[in-house]
Amino acid sequence: MFDDYTVTILIMMAVWSIVTLGLNVITGFAGQFNLGIGVYMGTGAYVSAMLTTQAGFGFWSAMPLAIVAAAMMGALTGLPALRVREDSLAVLTIGLVFVFESLLVYLPYFGGPVGISRIPRATFAGVPLTNNGYLVIALLALAAAIGICWYVKRSWLGLALESVREDEHATSVIGIYPARFKLYAFTIGAALAGLGGVIYTHFIRFISPYDFGFMPSIYVLVMLVFGGIGTIRGAVFGACLLTMLPELIRFVQDYRNLMYGCVLVLLMLYQPRGLLGSDSFVWLQLLRAKNSLRLFFTNGRSYAQNS
Amino acid sequence: MLKIHDATRKFGGLTAVNQVSFGVDAQEILGVIGPNGAGKTTFFNLVSGAIPLSSGQIVFNGVNTGGMAPHRIAHLGIGRTFQIVRPFGELTVLENAMAGIGSRFCTNFVRSLGLYQRRLHLDEARELLSRTHLLPYQNETARNLPLGLLRRLEIARALALRPKLILLDESFSGLSHKEAASLVDLVRELRRDGMTVLLIEHNMQITMDLCDRLVVLDRGQKIAEGLPASVRNDERVIAAYLGNDD
C-alpha cells in the first residue's frame, strides 16, 4: 500500500499524536503542568518490551498490562501535584523525568544505557504483522485515544477538570474535590501516553532510556502548544505536523531544536493558544470559511442556533 | 441553622477573627458589616472551610464543620461567592452553571463519566441563568463579561448545588445602581424560596434596607448585633467607623 518510509512516518505521527493527547488531558484539560510525559510513555514502552522479550507475553496480552502500569505511574506521580502548583509542579515533573531516565540507565535489569532490543513484532492471529498491518493498529489506537478524549471532554469529569484548571478554590467551593480530579487527569493522561509508548516500542523494536527522557517530553509539549493546548484537534494536528515537517524539509531536520525553539517563542508572542486553539487566528478563519460555505449551500438561509 | 461559637483565627501574631459568636436563623438575611480589615472575609473563609479555625466551633444544621474540606461543606448546603470574583474564565456562562450542577455528579468516578450535555441538565442550567438574568449571555466566555454579570454568575454557580445558606461577599460592590437594585430583588427572591443569606456589604443603604439583622465586626471582634436601626445608633459602631477621640 505505502512504501516503508511513508508508513514509518505515518506510524510515528500516530504515536506522537496519542502521547500528545495524553499530555493534553493533564495539561490542557486539567491545567496541571507536566514536563515529564516521557515517564508515562516510557513506562508503557518498557513494561511492554520487558513482558514480550523476557516473560513470553505476546503483543496483545502485554498491551493492557503496560497501559495499566503507565496509569499507575500517572497516579503515583500525580500525588505531588496535590501539594505543588504551577511553576513548582513544572520543575518537579522535570525532576521526575530525570529520575526515571537515570533509573533506567543505571539499573542493568532494564537493559541499562543500551536499552532493550529484539522486541518482537506485533502479531495478528499468530502471524507477525507487516508495516502496513501495523499502521492499521496504530491508527486504531489513535482513534481510540481520540474517542476517549472526546468522551472525557463531554462528561462531568471533563467539565470538572476544566473547572480545576480555571480556578481550584472556586471548584472546591461549588462542591467538587480538586485533588480527586487532578489524580484522574494524571491517570487518564498517563494511560494514553503509555498506549503511545506500547505502539512505539513494537514498531521501532529497540528502545533505550533516552527515547523517553527530558527532550522527548519537551517535544511533546511543543507539539501540544503548537497545535493548540486544551483541544483534541490541536494535539493531533501539532503532533502530526511536527513529526512530518523534519521529514519533508531537510533543513528542518538539521536544525530541529532551533526551529522548535523559534516556533515556541513566536507562538507564545503572537498566538498563545496555538495554531488551532480556540480563538486562534487560523481556527477563527476556518470557522468563518465553514459558515460562508454553509450559507452558500443553503442559499443564504442561516441555521437557527439550537440554544 | 448556623451557630458560631467563639470562632477564632490567628495568622501568626495577628488575630483576624477573635472569639466571634452568633447564630443565624433559617430564612434570615443577615449582614456582616465593619470597617476595612475587620475580619469579615476571613470570617466567611472560616464558614466556607477555605481556611481552618484556630479555635472555636461552627455548627451548621447540627453538623460541626470544623476541619471539613470546602467541597464537603458545600455539599452540606453552604454556597458562597467571592469578593474578588473567581469565575471559570475560559468556560462559557452556561458551562459555568453546568460545572455547578456537575458537583452533584462528581462525587464518584463512575457517576462523573456521565455526559453533561443532556436536555435535562441544560434546562436546569438555563433555569439558574434565567433566575440570575444571565440567559442572554449564556454562550459568552465568562472572562469577557463585566463585573456586574460575573457577580451574578457566581451566585448562579453557587445555586446549582441548591444550598440552604449562601454567603455573599460584597456582591454589591462595583455595581451600578440598577444592577445593585436587581441583585437586591434576587436576594429577596432567594429568601422567599427558603434560603438563608449571609452577606458582607459596605453600602449602608443596601444593608439597612435588605438585612433583617446586622452583625458588626471591628478588628476581629463582634462589637454589635441586632436590628439595622439599633445598630446604626450604637455608640461603639459609630466609634469603629468614624474613630473616637479618647
Coordinates of C-alpha atoms in Angstrom, one line a residue:
Chain A
M1 CA 0.0 0.0 0.0
F2 CA 2.6 2.6 1.2
D3 CA 6.3 2.2 1.0
D4 CA 8.2 1.6 4.3
Y5 CA 9.3 5.2 4.6
T6 CA 5.8 6.6 4.3
V7 CA 4.4 4.0 6.7
T8 CA 7.1 4.8 9.3
I9 CA 6.2 8.5 9.2
L10 CA 2.5 7.7 9.5
I11 CA 3.0 5.4 12.4
M12 CA 5.2 7.9 14.2
M13 CA 2.6 10.6 13.6
A14 CA 0.0 8.3 15.3
V15 CA 2.4 7.5 18.2
W16 CA 3.1 11.1 18.9
S17 CA -0.5 12.1 18.5
I18 CA -1.5 9.6 21.1
V19 CA 1.2 10.8 23.6
T20 CA 0.3 14.4 22.9
L21 CA -3.4 13.6 23.6
G22 CA -2.3 12.1 26.9
L23 CA -0.4 15.3 27.8
N24 CA -3.4 17.3 26.7
V25 CA -5.6 15.6 29.3
I26 CA -3.1 16.5 32.1
T27 CA -2.0 20.0 31.0
G28 CA -4.7 21.0 28.5
F29 CA -7.9 19.9 30.3
A30 CA -6.8 19.9 34.0
G31 CA -4.2 22.6 33.7
Q32 CA -1.5 20.6 35.6
F33 CA 1.9 21.5 34.3
N34 CA 3.8 18.4 33.2
L35 CA 7.2 18.5 31.5
G36 CA 7.8 14.8 32.0
I37 CA 5.3 13.0 29.8
G38 CA 8.2 10.7 28.8
V39 CA 7.9 9.0 32.1
Y40 CA 4.5 7.5 31.2
M41 CA 5.3 6.8 27.6
G42 CA 8.5 5.1 28.8
T43 CA 6.6 3.1 31.4
G44 CA 4.2 1.8 28.8
A45 CA 7.1 1.1 26.4
Y46 CA 9.4 -0.6 28.9
V47 CA 6.7 -2.8 30.5
S48 CA 5.5 -4.0 27.2
A49 CA 9.1 -4.6 26.0
M50 CA 10.1 -6.5 29.1
L51 CA 7.0 -8.6 29.1
T52 CA 7.4 -9.6 25.5
T53 CA 11.1 -10.2 25.5
Q54 CA 11.5 -11.8 28.9
A55 CA 8.2 -13.1 30.2
G56 CA 6.9 -14.6 26.9
F57 CA 3.9 -12.4 26.6
G58 CA 2.5 -11.5 23.2
F59 CA 1.8 -8.0 22.0
W60 CA -1.9 -8.2 22.7
S61 CA -1.6 -9.5 26.3
A62 CA 1.3 -7.2 27.2
M63 CA -0.5 -4.1 26.0
P64 CA -3.2 -3.8 28.6
L65 CA -0.7 -4.6 31.4
A66 CA 1.6 -1.9 30.1
I67 CA -1.2 0.6 29.9
V68 CA -2.3 -0.2 33.5
A69 CA 1.4 0.2 34.6
A70 CA 1.6 3.6 32.9
A71 CA -1.7 4.7 34.5
M72 CA -0.4 3.6 38.0
M73 CA 2.7 5.6 37.3
G74 CA 0.5 8.5 36.5
A75 CA -1.5 8.2 39.7
L76 CA 1.8 7.9 41.7
T77 CA 3.4 11.0 40.1
G78 CA 0.1 12.8 40.3
L79 CA 0.3 12.7 44.1
P80 CA 2.9 15.5 44.3
A81 CA 0.5 17.7 42.2
L82 CA -1.9 17.6 45.1
R83 CA 0.5 19.7 47.1
V84 CA 2.6 21.6 44.5
R85 CA 1.2 24.0 42.0
E86 CA 2.0 25.6 38.6
D87 CA 5.7 26.6 38.3
S88 CA 6.8 24.4 41.2
L89 CA 4.9 21.5 39.6
A90 CA 6.6 22.1 36.3
V91 CA 10.0 21.9 38.0
L92 CA 9.0 18.8 39.9
T93 CA 8.0 16.9 36.8
I94 CA 11.4 17.8 35.2
G95 CA 12.9 16.2 38.2
L96 CA 10.7 13.1 37.8
V97 CA 11.7 12.6 34.2
F98 CA 15.4 12.8 35.0
V99 CA 15.0 10.3 37.9
F100 CA 13.1 8.0 35.6
E101 CA 15.7 8.2 32.8
S102 CA 18.6 7.7 35.2
L103 CA 17.0 4.7 36.9
L104 CA 16.6 3.0 33.5
V105 CA 20.2 3.8 32.7
Y106 CA 21.7 2.6 36.0
L107 CA 19.7 -0.5 36.5
P108 CA 21.0 -3.3 34.4
Y109 CA 17.7 -5.1 34.9
F110 CA 16.2 -2.7 32.4
G111 CA 19.0 -3.1 29.9
G112 CA 21.0 -0.1 31.1
P113 CA 22.0 2.6 28.7
V114 CA 21.8 0.3 25.7
G115 CA 18.1 -0.4 26.4
I116 CA 16.1 -3.4 25.1
S117 CA 16.5 -4.8 21.6
R118 CA 14.9 -7.5 19.6
I119 CA 11.4 -6.6 20.8
P120 CA 9.0 -8.9 18.8
R121 CA 6.7 -7.5 16.2
A122 CA 3.0 -7.3 16.9
T123 CA 1.1 -10.3 15.6
F124 CA -2.4 -10.7 14.4
A125 CA -4.0 -14.2 14.5
G126 CA -0.5 -15.6 15.1
V127 CA 1.1 -14.0 12.1
P128 CA 3.6 -11.2 12.5
L129 CA 2.3 -8.0 11.1
T130 CA 3.8 -6.2 8.2
N131 CA 4.4 -2.5 8.5
N132 CA 1.2 -1.8 6.6
G133 CA -0.7 -4.0 9.0
Y134 CA 0.9 -2.3 12.0
L135 CA -0.2 1.1 10.6
V136 CA -3.8 -0.1 10.9
I137 CA -3.2 -1.0 14.6
A138 CA -1.5 2.4 15.2
L139 CA -4.4 4.2 13.6
L140 CA -7.0 2.2 15.6
A141 CA -5.1 3.1 18.8
L142 CA -5.2 6.8 17.7
A143 CA -8.9 6.5 17.0
A144 CA -9.4 5.0 20.5
A145 CA -7.3 7.8 22.1
I146 CA -9.3 10.5 20.3
G147 CA -12.6 8.7 21.3
I148 CA -11.6 8.7 24.9
C149 CA -10.5 12.3 24.9
W150 CA -13.7 13.3 23.1
Y151 CA -15.8 11.4 25.7
V152 CA -13.9 12.9 28.7
K153 CA -14.3 16.4 27.3
R154 CA -18.1 15.9 27.2
S155 CA -18.5 14.3 30.6
W156 CA -19.0 15.8 34.0
L157 CA -15.4 14.6 34.6
G158 CA -14.1 16.8 31.8
L159 CA -16.1 19.8 33.0
A160 CA -14.7 19.3 36.5
L161 CA -11.1 19.0 35.1
E162 CA -11.6 22.3 33.2
S163 CA -13.0 23.9 36.4
V164 CA -9.9 22.8 38.3
R165 CA -7.7 24.3 35.5
E166 CA -9.6 27.6 35.7
D167 CA -9.8 28.0 39.5
E168 CA -9.1 25.3 42.0
H169 CA -10.5 27.1 45.0
A170 CA -13.7 28.1 43.3
T171 CA -14.1 24.5 42.2
S172 CA -13.9 23.2 45.8
V173 CA -16.4 25.8 46.9
I174 CA -19.0 24.6 44.4
G175 CA -18.6 21.1 45.9
I176 CA -16.0 19.4 43.7
Y177 CA -12.9 17.9 45.3
P178 CA -10.0 19.2 43.1
A179 CA -7.4 16.7 44.4
R180 CA -9.5 13.8 43.2
F181 CA -9.9 15.2 39.7
K182 CA -6.2 16.1 39.4
L183 CA -5.4 12.4 40.1
Y184 CA -7.9 11.3 37.5
A185 CA -6.3 13.6 34.9
F186 CA -2.8 12.2 35.7
T187 CA -4.1 8.6 35.5
I188 CA -6.0 9.0 32.2
G189 CA -3.3 11.1 30.6
A190 CA -0.6 8.6 31.6
A191 CA -2.6 5.7 30.4
L192 CA -2.9 7.3 26.9
A193 CA 0.8 8.2 26.9
G194 CA 1.5 4.6 27.9
L195 CA -0.5 3.3 25.0
G196 CA 1.6 5.6 22.7
G197 CA 4.7 4.0 24.2
V198 CA 3.4 0.5 23.5
I199 CA 2.7 1.3 19.9
Y200 CA 6.1 2.9 19.6
T201 CA 8.0 0.0 21.1
H202 CA 6.7 -2.7 18.9
F203 CA 7.3 -0.7 15.8
I204 CA 10.8 0.6 16.5
R205 CA 11.6 -2.7 18.3
F206 CA 14.6 -1.2 20.0
I207 CA 14.3 1.2 22.9
S208 CA 16.7 3.0 25.2
P209 CA 16.1 5.2 28.2
Y210 CA 17.0 8.3 26.2
D211 CA 13.9 7.8 24.0
F212 CA 11.7 8.8 27.0
G213 CA 13.8 11.4 28.7
F214 CA 13.5 15.1 29.1
M215 CA 14.0 16.2 25.4
P216 CA 11.2 13.9 24.0
S217 CA 9.0 15.1 26.8
I218 CA 9.6 18.7 25.7
Y219 CA 9.0 17.8 22.1
V220 CA 5.6 16.5 23.1
L221 CA 4.8 19.7 25.0
V222 CA 5.9 21.7 21.9
M223 CA 3.6 19.7 19.7
L224 CA 0.7 20.4 22.1
V225 CA 1.4 24.1 22.4
F226 CA 2.0 24.4 18.7
G227 CA -1.3 22.7 17.8
G228 CA -3.4 24.3 20.4
I229 CA -3.4 23.3 24.1
G230 CA -6.7 22.1 25.5
T231 CA -8.1 21.0 22.2
I232 CA -8.1 17.5 20.7
R233 CA -7.7 18.8 17.1
G234 CA -4.8 20.9 18.2
A235 CA -3.0 18.0 19.9
V236 CA -3.3 15.7 16.9
F237 CA -2.5 18.5 14.4
G238 CA 0.6 19.7 16.3
A239 CA 1.9 16.1 16.7
C240 CA 1.4 15.2 13.1
L241 CA 2.8 18.4 11.7
L242 CA 5.9 18.5 13.8
T243 CA 6.6 14.8 13.1
M244 CA 6.1 15.2 9.4
L245 CA 8.0 18.5 9.0
P246 CA 11.5 17.3 9.6
E247 CA 10.9 14.5 7.1
L248 CA 9.5 16.8 4.4
I249 CA 12.1 19.6 4.7
R250 CA 15.7 18.5 5.1
F251 CA 16.6 21.9 6.6
V252 CA 14.2 21.4 9.4
Q253 CA 15.7 18.1 10.4
D254 CA 19.2 19.5 10.7
Y255 CA 18.0 22.4 12.8
R256 CA 15.2 20.7 14.6
N257 CA 15.9 22.2 18.0
L258 CA 16.5 25.6 16.6
M259 CA 13.2 25.5 14.7
Y260 CA 11.2 24.1 17.6
G261 CA 12.6 26.8 19.9
C262 CA 11.8 29.6 17.4
V263 CA 8.3 28.2 16.8
L264 CA 7.6 28.2 20.6
V265 CA 8.9 31.8 21.1
L266 CA 6.9 33.1 18.1
L267 CA 3.7 31.3 19.1
M268 CA 3.8 32.5 22.7
L269 CA 4.2 36.0 21.4
Y270 CA 1.5 36.1 18.7
Q271 CA -0.7 33.0 19.1
P272 CA -0.5 31.8 22.7
R273 CA -3.4 29.4 22.1
G274 CA -1.5 27.6 19.4
L275 CA -2.4 27.3 15.7
L276 CA -5.7 25.5 16.1
G277 CA -6.6 26.5 19.7
S278 CA -9.9 28.2 20.4
D279 CA -9.7 31.9 19.5
S280 CA -6.6 31.4 17.4
F281 CA -6.3 33.2 14.1
V282 CA -6.3 30.1 11.9
W283 CA -9.2 28.4 13.7
L284 CA -11.4 31.6 13.5
Q285 CA -10.7 31.8 9.8
L286 CA -11.7 28.1 9.4
L287 CA -14.9 28.7 11.3
R288 CA -15.6 31.7 9.1
A289 CA -15.0 29.7 6.0
K290 CA -17.3 27.0 7.2
N291 CA -20.1 29.5 7.9
S292 CA -19.7 31.0 4.4
L293 CA -19.8 27.6 2.8
R294 CA -22.9 26.8 4.8
L295 CA -24.6 30.0 3.8
F296 CA -23.7 29.3 0.2
F297 CA -25.2 25.8 0.2
T298 CA -28.4 26.9 2.0
N299 CA -28.9 29.9 -0.4
G300 CA -28.3 32.4 2.4
R301 CA -30.7 30.9 5.0
S302 CA -28.7 30.7 8.2
Y303 CA -29.3 27.9 10.6
A304 CA -31.3 28.5 13.7
Q305 CA -29.0 28.1 16.7
N306 CA -30.2 25.3 18.9
S307 CA -29.9 27.2 22.2
Chain B
M1 CA -29.4 27.0 61.4
L2 CA -25.8 28.3 61.7
K3 CA -24.3 28.6 65.1
I4 CA -20.9 30.2 65.6
H5 CA -19.2 29.6 69.0
D6 CA -16.1 31.6 69.8
A7 CA -14.7 31.4 66.2
T8 CA -11.1 32.5 66.3
R9 CA -8.5 32.6 63.5
K10 CA -4.9 33.7 64.1
F11 CA -2.4 34.5 61.4
G12 CA 0.9 34.5 63.2
G13 CA 0.6 37.3 65.8
L14 CA -2.5 38.8 64.2
T15 CA -5.9 37.6 65.4
A16 CA -8.1 38.3 62.3
V17 CA -11.2 36.8 63.9
N18 CA -11.4 36.9 67.7
Q19 CA -14.0 34.8 69.6
V20 CA -16.9 35.7 67.4
S21 CA -20.2 34.1 68.4
F22 CA -23.7 34.5 67.0
G23 CA -26.4 32.5 65.4
V24 CA -28.2 32.7 62.1
D25 CA -31.9 31.7 61.8
A26 CA -33.3 29.9 58.9
Q27 CA -34.5 32.2 56.1
E28 CA -32.9 35.2 57.6
I29 CA -30.9 37.8 55.7
L30 CA -28.0 38.7 58.0
G31 CA -25.5 41.3 57.1
V32 CA -21.9 41.3 58.4
I33 CA -20.5 44.8 58.4
G34 CA -17.5 46.6 59.7
P35 CA -14.6 48.8 58.6
N36 CA -11.9 47.5 56.2
G37 CA -9.7 44.9 57.9
A38 CA -12.4 44.0 60.4
G39 CA -12.0 40.3 59.5
K40 CA -15.3 39.9 57.5
T41 CA -13.9 38.0 54.6
T42 CA -11.7 35.9 56.9
F43 CA -14.9 35.0 58.8
F44 CA -16.5 33.9 55.6
N45 CA -13.5 31.8 54.7
L46 CA -13.9 30.1 58.1
V47 CA -17.5 29.3 57.4
S48 CA -16.9 28.0 53.9
G49 CA -13.9 26.0 55.0
A50 CA -11.3 27.8 52.9
I51 CA -9.2 28.2 56.0
P52 CA -9.4 26.2 59.2
L53 CA -10.4 27.7 62.6
S54 CA -7.7 28.3 65.1
S55 CA -10.2 27.6 67.9
G56 CA -14.0 27.6 68.4
Q57 CA -16.8 25.9 66.6
I58 CA -19.0 26.4 63.6
V59 CA -22.1 24.2 63.6
F60 CA -24.4 24.1 60.5
N61 CA -27.7 22.3 61.0
G62 CA -26.2 20.3 63.8
V63 CA -23.0 19.3 62.0
N64 CA -19.7 20.6 63.2
T65 CA -17.9 21.8 60.1
G66 CA -14.6 22.3 61.9
G67 CA -11.8 20.7 59.9
M68 CA -14.0 19.8 56.9
A69 CA -12.7 20.5 53.4
P70 CA -14.6 23.2 51.4
H71 CA -16.2 20.7 49.0
R72 CA -17.7 18.8 51.9
I73 CA -19.0 21.9 53.4
A74 CA -20.5 22.9 50.1
H75 CA -22.3 19.5 50.0
L76 CA -23.8 20.2 53.4
G77 CA -25.6 23.1 51.8
I78 CA -23.4 26.2 52.1
G79 CA -22.7 28.1 48.9
R80 CA -20.6 31.2 48.5
T81 CA -19.4 34.0 46.2
F82 CA -16.1 35.8 46.3
Q83 CA -15.3 39.5 46.9
I84 CA -12.8 39.3 44.1
V85 CA -14.8 37.3 41.5
R86 CA -13.5 33.8 40.6
P87 CA -15.4 32.7 37.5
F88 CA -14.1 29.8 35.3
G89 CA -12.8 32.4 32.8
E90 CA -12.3 30.2 29.8
L91 CA -15.7 28.5 30.0
T92 CA -18.9 29.9 28.8
V93 CA -21.6 31.3 31.1
L94 CA -23.6 28.2 30.5
E95 CA -20.7 25.9 31.3
N96 CA -20.0 27.8 34.5
A97 CA -23.5 27.0 35.6
M98 CA -23.2 23.4 34.4
A99 CA -20.0 23.0 36.4
G100 CA -22.0 23.8 39.5
I101 CA -24.6 21.2 38.6
G102 CA -21.8 18.8 37.9
S103 CA -20.7 18.9 41.6
R104 CA -23.7 16.6 42.2
F105 CA -22.3 14.0 39.8
C106 CA -18.6 14.4 40.6
T107 CA -18.9 12.6 43.9
N108 CA -17.6 9.3 42.4
F109 CA -15.7 8.3 39.3
V110 CA -18.4 6.3 37.6
R111 CA -21.1 9.0 38.1
S112 CA -18.7 11.6 36.8
L113 CA -18.4 9.7 33.5
G114 CA -22.0 10.7 32.5
L115 CA -22.3 13.1 29.5
Y116 CA -23.4 16.5 30.6
Q117 CA -24.9 18.0 27.5
R118 CA -28.3 16.4 28.1
R119 CA -31.5 18.4 27.7
L120 CA -32.4 17.8 31.4
H121 CA -29.1 19.3 32.7
L122 CA -29.1 22.1 30.1
D123 CA -32.6 23.1 31.1
E124 CA -31.6 23.2 34.7
A125 CA -28.6 25.3 33.9
R126 CA -30.7 27.7 31.9
E127 CA -33.2 27.9 34.7
L128 CA -30.4 29.0 37.0
L129 CA -29.2 31.6 34.5
S130 CA -32.7 32.9 33.9
R131 CA -33.1 33.4 37.7
T132 CA -30.0 35.5 37.8
H133 CA -30.9 37.3 34.5
L134 CA -27.9 35.8 32.7
L135 CA -29.7 33.9 30.0
P136 CA -28.9 36.3 27.1
Y137 CA -25.2 35.8 27.9
Q138 CA -25.2 32.0 28.1
N139 CA -22.8 31.5 25.2
E140 CA -20.3 34.3 26.2
T141 CA -16.9 33.3 27.5
A142 CA -17.0 34.3 31.2
R143 CA -13.8 36.3 31.2
N144 CA -15.3 38.7 28.7
L145 CA -18.2 39.7 31.0
P146 CA -18.3 42.9 33.1
L147 CA -18.1 42.6 36.9
G148 CA -21.8 43.0 37.5
L149 CA -22.6 39.9 35.4
L150 CA -19.8 37.9 36.9
R151 CA -21.1 38.6 40.4
R152 CA -24.5 37.1 39.3
L153 CA -22.7 34.3 37.6
E154 CA -21.0 33.3 40.9
I155 CA -24.4 33.3 42.5
A156 CA -25.9 31.1 39.7
R157 CA -23.0 28.7 40.1
A158 CA -23.4 28.5 43.8
L159 CA -27.2 28.0 43.5
A160 CA -26.6 24.9 41.4
L161 CA -25.9 22.8 44.5
R162 CA -29.2 24.0 45.9
P163 CA -27.6 25.5 49.1
K164 CA -29.6 26.2 52.2
L165 CA -27.2 29.0 53.2
I166 CA -25.5 31.3 50.8
L167 CA -22.6 33.6 51.7
L168 CA -22.4 36.8 49.5
D169 CA -19.0 38.5 49.9
E170 CA -19.5 42.1 48.8
S171 CA -21.6 41.0 45.9
F172 CA -23.0 44.6 45.5
S173 CA -19.7 46.4 45.3
G174 CA -18.7 47.8 41.9
L175 CA -22.2 47.5 40.6
S176 CA -24.3 50.3 39.0
H177 CA -27.3 51.5 40.9
K178 CA -29.6 49.5 38.6
E179 CA -27.5 46.3 38.8
A180 CA -27.4 46.6 42.6
A181 CA -31.2 47.0 42.7
S182 CA -31.8 43.9 40.6
L183 CA -29.4 41.9 42.9
V184 CA -31.4 43.1 45.9
D185 CA -34.5 41.7 44.4
L186 CA -32.7 38.4 43.7
V187 CA -31.6 38.1 47.3
R188 CA -35.2 38.7 48.5
E189 CA -36.3 36.1 46.0
L190 CA -33.8 33.5 47.3
R191 CA -35.1 34.1 50.8
R192 CA -38.6 33.6 49.6
D193 CA -37.5 30.3 48.2
G194 CA -36.4 29.2 51.7
M195 CA -32.7 30.1 51.5
T196 CA -30.8 31.8 54.3
V197 CA -28.5 34.6 53.2
L198 CA -25.3 35.9 55.0
L199 CA -23.8 38.9 53.3
I200 CA -20.9 41.3 53.7
E201 CA -21.7 44.7 52.4
H202 CA -20.2 48.2 52.7
N203 CA -23.1 50.1 51.2
M204 CA -25.1 51.2 54.3
Q205 CA -28.2 51.9 52.3
I206 CA -28.4 48.4 51.0
T207 CA -27.6 46.7 54.3
M208 CA -30.2 48.8 56.2
D209 CA -32.8 48.1 53.5
L210 CA -32.2 44.4 52.9
C211 CA -30.9 42.8 56.1
D212 CA -33.1 41.6 58.9
R213 CA -30.3 41.8 61.4
L214 CA -26.7 43.0 61.3
V215 CA -23.5 41.8 63.0
V216 CA -20.7 44.4 63.3
L217 CA -17.1 43.3 63.3
D218 CA -14.2 45.5 64.2
R219 CA -10.6 44.3 64.5
G220 CA -11.8 40.8 64.5
Q221 CA -14.3 41.2 67.3
K222 CA -18.0 41.3 67.3
I223 CA -18.9 44.8 68.7
A224 CA -22.6 44.8 68.0
E225 CA -25.5 42.7 66.8
G226 CA -29.1 43.5 66.3
L227 CA -31.7 45.2 64.1
P228 CA -30.3 47.6 61.5
A229 CA -31.9 50.6 63.1
S230 CA -30.5 49.9 66.6
V231 CA -27.0 49.0 65.2
R232 CA -26.8 52.3 63.3
N233 CA -27.2 54.2 66.5
D234 CA -24.9 52.1 68.6
E235 CA -22.0 54.2 70.0
R236 CA -19.4 51.5 69.6
V237 CA -20.3 51.1 65.9
I238 CA -20.2 54.8 65.2
A239 CA -16.8 54.9 67.0
A240 CA -15.5 52.0 64.9
Y241 CA -16.4 53.6 61.7
L242 CA -15.6 57.2 62.5
G243 CA -12.9 56.8 65.2
N244 CA -13.4 58.1 68.7
D245 CA -11.4 60.8 70.4
D246 CA -10.1 59.2 73.6

